[in-house]
Coordinates of C-alpha atoms in Angstrom, one line a residue:
X1 CA 87.5 145.4 64.8
X2 CA 86.9 148.0 66.8
X3 CA 83.3 149.8 65.7
X4 CA 82.2 145.8 65.4
X5 CA 83.6 145.5 69.5
X6 CA 81.2 148.9 70.1
X7 CA 77.6 147.2 68.6
X8 CA 78.1 149.5 64.9
X9 CA 77.1 148.0 61.4
X10 CA 79.4 147.9 59.4
X11 CA 80.3 148.9 55.2
X12 CA 83.3 147.2 54.6
X13 CA 84.8 149.0 50.9
X14 CA 87.2 148.6 48.6
X15 CA 88.6 147.6 45.9
X16 CA 90.1 144.2 46.6
X17 CA 86.4 141.9 47.7
X18 CA 88.7 138.8 48.8
X19 CA 90.6 140.8 50.8
X20 CA 87.1 142.7 52.3
X21 CA 85.7 139.1 52.6
X22 CA 88.4 137.9 54.9
X23 CA 87.9 140.7 56.4
X24 CA 84.6 140.1 57.9
X25 CA 85.6 136.6 58.5
X26 CA 87.5 137.9 60.7
X27 CA 84.8 140.3 62.7
X28 CA 82.5 137.8 63.0
X29 CA 84.8 134.8 64.2
X30 CA 85.4 137.9 67.3
X31 CA 81.4 139.0 67.2
X32 CA 79.3 136.6 66.2
X33 CA 76.5 138.7 66.8
X34 CA 77.7 141.8 63.8
X35 CA 76.5 142.7 61.4
X36 CA 79.0 143.2 58.2
X37 CA 78.3 143.9 54.7
X38 CA 80.9 143.8 52.1
X39 CA 81.0 146.6 48.8
X40 CA 83.6 146.9 46.9
X41 CA 84.2 150.4 46.0
X42 CA 87.4 151.7 43.9
X43 CA 87.5 155.9 44.6
X44 CA 89.6 156.1 41.4
X45 CA 86.6 155.0 39.6
X46 CA 83.6 157.6 37.4
X47 CA 81.5 159.6 39.3
X48 CA 78.7 157.5 38.3
X49 CA 80.2 154.4 39.6
X50 CA 80.8 156.2 43.3
X51 CA 76.9 157.2 43.1
X52 CA 75.5 153.9 42.8
X53 CA 78.0 152.3 45.4
X54 CA 76.3 155.1 47.4
X55 CA 72.8 154.4 46.1
X56 CA 74.1 150.9 47.6
X57 CA 74.9 151.5 50.5
X58 CA 72.2 154.0 51.6
X59 CA 69.8 150.8 50.9
X60 CA 71.1 147.9 53.1
X61 CA 69.8 147.5 56.4
X62 CA 66.3 148.2 55.9
X63 CA 67.3 151.2 54.6
X64 CA 69.1 152.7 57.8
X65 CA 71.6 155.5 56.0
X66 CA 75.0 156.3 56.5
X67 CA 75.7 157.1 60.0
X68 CA 79.3 157.3 60.0
X69 CA 81.5 158.3 56.8
X70 CA 84.9 157.1 57.5
X71 CA 87.7 158.3 55.2
X72 CA 90.4 156.1 55.2
X73 CA 91.3 155.1 51.3
X74 CA 95.1 156.7 50.6
X75 CA 97.8 156.5 47.9
X76 CA 101.2 157.8 49.0
X77 CA 104.4 157.0 46.7
X78 CA 107.7 156.2 47.9
X79 CA 109.2 159.3 49.3
X80 CA 111.0 162.0 47.1
X81 CA 112.4 164.8 45.7
X82 CA 108.9 167.2 44.9
X83 CA 110.9 167.8 41.2
X84 CA 111.2 164.0 40.5
X85 CA 107.7 163.6 40.8
X86 CA 105.9 162.9 37.1
X87 CA 102.5 163.6 36.2
X88 CA 101.7 160.5 36.6
X89 CA 102.2 160.1 40.7
X90 CA 100.8 163.4 40.6
X91 CA 97.1 162.3 39.4
X92 CA 97.2 158.8 40.7
X93 CA 97.7 160.7 44.0
X94 CA 95.1 163.2 43.7
X95 CA 92.6 160.9 41.9
X96 CA 92.6 159.0 45.7
X97 CA 93.3 161.2 48.1
X98 CA 91.1 164.1 46.6
X99 CA 89.2 163.9 44.0
X100 CA 87.2 160.5 44.9
X101 CA 86.9 161.1 48.6
X102 CA 85.1 165.0 47.6
X103 CA 82.8 163.4 45.0
X104 CA 82.1 160.1 47.0
X105 CA 81.1 162.6 50.2
X106 CA 78.9 165.1 47.6
X107 CA 77.2 162.0 46.4
X108 CA 76.5 161.2 50.3
X109 CA 75.8 164.4 52.3
X110 CA 72.8 164.9 50.3
X111 CA 71.4 161.3 52.2
X112 CA 72.5 163.2 56.0
X113 CA 71.1 166.5 54.9
X114 CA 67.8 164.7 54.3
X115 CA 67.6 163.0 57.7
X116 CA 69.4 166.0 59.8
X117 CA 72.3 163.9 61.2
X118 CA 75.6 162.5 59.7
X119 CA 79.0 162.3 60.5
X120 CA 81.8 162.6 58.0
X121 CA 85.7 160.6 59.7
X122 CA 88.5 161.7 57.6
X123 CA 91.8 160.0 57.5
X124 CA 94.3 163.1 56.4
X125 CA 97.9 163.7 57.6
X126 CA 100.3 165.7 59.8
X127 CA 101.8 165.9 56.1
X128 CA 98.4 168.0 55.8
X129 CA 99.8 169.9 58.9
X130 CA 103.0 171.2 58.1
X131 CA 105.6 171.3 55.5
X132 CA 106.9 167.4 54.2
X133 CA 110.2 167.6 52.2
X134 CA 110.2 164.2 49.9
X135 CA 106.4 164.2 50.1
X136 CA 105.3 166.7 48.0
X137 CA 102.0 165.5 46.3
X138 CA 100.8 163.5 49.6
X139 CA 101.2 166.5 51.6
X140 CA 99.5 168.7 49.2
X141 CA 96.4 166.1 49.2
X142 CA 95.9 166.2 52.6
X143 CA 96.3 170.6 53.1
X144 CA 93.4 170.3 49.9
X145 CA 91.2 167.3 52.3
X146 CA 91.6 169.3 54.9
X147 CA 90.7 172.6 53.4
X148 CA 87.5 171.0 52.2
X149 CA 86.4 169.2 54.8
X150 CA 86.9 171.8 56.9
X151 CA 85.4 174.2 55.3
X152 CA 82.5 171.7 53.9
X153 CA 81.9 171.6 58.5
X154 CA 81.6 175.2 58.8
X155 CA 79.1 175.0 55.5
X156 CA 76.8 172.3 57.1
X157 CA 77.4 172.0 61.3
X158 CA 74.1 174.2 61.9
X159 CA 72.7 171.2 59.6
X160 CA 72.9 168.4 61.6
X161 CA 76.4 167.3 59.5
X162 CA 80.0 166.8 61.7
X163 CA 83.2 166.0 60.5
X164 CA 86.2 165.0 62.5
X165 CA 89.8 165.0 60.6
X166 CA 92.3 163.3 62.4
X167 CA 95.6 163.8 61.3
X168 CA 98.2 161.1 62.2
X169 CA 102.3 161.0 61.9
X170 CA 104.2 157.7 61.1
X171 CA 101.4 154.6 61.2
X172 CA 102.9 150.5 61.6
X173 CA 100.0 149.9 59.0
X174 CA 100.2 147.0 56.2
X175 CA 102.1 147.5 53.2
X176 CA 99.2 148.2 50.4
X177 CA 99.7 149.0 46.7
X178 CA 101.4 152.9 46.2
X179 CA 102.3 152.4 49.6
X180 CA 105.3 152.8 51.5
X181 CA 107.9 149.2 50.9
X182 CA 108.8 147.8 54.4
X183 CA 112.5 148.0 53.1
X184 CA 112.2 151.7 53.6
X185 CA 111.1 152.0 56.5
X186 CA 113.6 152.3 59.5
X187 CA 114.0 150.2 62.2
X188 CA 115.0 153.0 64.0
X189 CA 111.1 155.0 63.1
X190 CA 109.2 154.6 66.3
X191 CA 105.5 154.3 64.6
X192 CA 101.7 154.3 66.1
X193 CA 100.3 151.0 66.2
X194 CA 97.2 150.8 63.9
X195 CA 95.2 149.2 66.8
X196 CA 96.1 152.5 68.5
X197 CA 95.4 155.2 65.9
X198 CA 92.2 153.4 65.4
X199 CA 91.2 153.5 69.3
X200 CA 92.0 157.3 69.3
X201 CA 90.1 157.7 66.1
X202 CA 86.9 156.5 67.3
X203 CA 87.4 158.4 70.6
X204 CA 87.8 161.6 68.9
X205 CA 84.6 161.4 66.4
X206 CA 82.0 160.3 69.1
X207 CA 83.2 163.1 70.8
X208 CA 82.2 165.2 68.6
X209 CA 86.7 166.6 67.7
X210 CA 86.9 168.7 65.1
X211 CA 90.1 167.9 65.4
X212 CA 92.5 164.8 66.4
X213 CA 96.4 164.7 65.7
X214 CA 97.9 161.4 66.8
X215 CA 101.6 160.6 66.3
X216 CA 104.8 160.0 68.6
X217 CA 107.8 163.5 69.2
X218 CA 109.0 164.3 67.2
X219 CA 106.0 164.8 64.8
X220 CA 103.5 165.9 67.3
X221 CA 106.2 168.6 68.5
X222 CA 106.4 170.1 65.2
X223 CA 102.7 170.4 64.4
X224 CA 102.6 172.5 67.4
X225 CA 105.7 175.0 66.6
X226 CA 104.7 174.8 62.7
X227 CA 100.7 175.7 64.0
X228 CA 100.9 178.1 66.5
X229 CA 104.6 179.6 65.8
X230 CA 104.5 179.6 61.9
X231 CA 108.0 181.2 61.6
X232 CA 109.8 179.4 63.7
X233 CA 107.8 175.8 62.4
X234 CA 108.6 176.9 58.7
X235 CA 112.0 178.1 59.6
X236 CA 112.7 174.6 61.2
X237 CA 111.7 172.5 58.0
X238 CA 114.2 174.9 55.9
X239 CA 116.5 173.1 58.1
X240 CA 114.9 169.3 57.8
X241 CA 114.1 169.6 54.6
X242 CA 117.3 168.2 52.0
X243 CA 118.0 166.1 55.0
X244 CA 115.0 164.2 55.1
X245 CA 115.0 164.0 50.9
X246 CA 118.2 162.4 51.7
X247 CA 117.1 160.2 54.9
X248 CA 114.9 159.0 52.8
X249 CA 117.0 158.0 49.4
X250 CA 118.9 156.2 51.9
X251 CA 115.9 153.8 53.5
X252 CA 116.9 155.5 56.6
X253 CA 114.8 157.5 59.8
X254 CA 112.8 160.0 58.2
X255 CA 111.0 160.9 60.7
X256 CA 114.4 161.7 63.4
X257 CA 115.8 164.0 65.2
X258 CA 118.8 164.0 63.5
X259 CA 117.5 165.3 61.0
X260 CA 117.6 168.7 62.9
X261 CA 120.1 168.0 65.4
X262 CA 122.4 166.4 62.8
X263 CA 125.4 167.2 60.7
X264 CA 125.0 168.4 57.5
X265 CA 123.6 166.9 53.9
X266 CA 125.7 164.4 52.3
X267 CA 127.1 165.4 49.2

């Protein structure tokens, strides 16, 4: 919606075509001059299917090509201990968060290179920057994204390709399949609105930032400590670890200062 207000031509992609059409109608109702196309896609599908989607996207708007690729797909499982995760959960998480995202990037990047310009904006997570007790698979997948796109940027930055990695903390997003249910979100958890997150993401991308962190406290404080004082940061996360898993199991606040300063994990 915010890109439309800036006059961008939009290609909306996700699995649910009906929802995409709904979003398209909402955009056009608020911005009648908007140019919006719907292109259904399942990021967990095979490479040939993704290749067809990329070619279709490149052919839209008189074959103008993709200037910005917003990687916003994610699969997040309910919070649980690392040893409680299953092989099914591992595959489901990495197929969407890592394999599909990287494959789509690899298929689209040659078109951008041919034009000498293009920008990948990657919605990663604070979980990709710090240890995240209770979300080991999700954290691992986001660390993988951060590593891949930081390397890609270094390889292609002299060829006109830009990369912005956005690392949000908890965001107040609509609940979807595979995401954390609303019953698991404690009312005291302070979450950034999706509108504010989108606004800051666009600002970061259009100003050419390589990385942006978006969150309230204490998440930002933890990110800074882990980044710049890793020994202290890891010590803090070790204090929090078991208590955070316990809080999530009780559907409590998993982002509270009390995890650090409160009592011990319950038996």
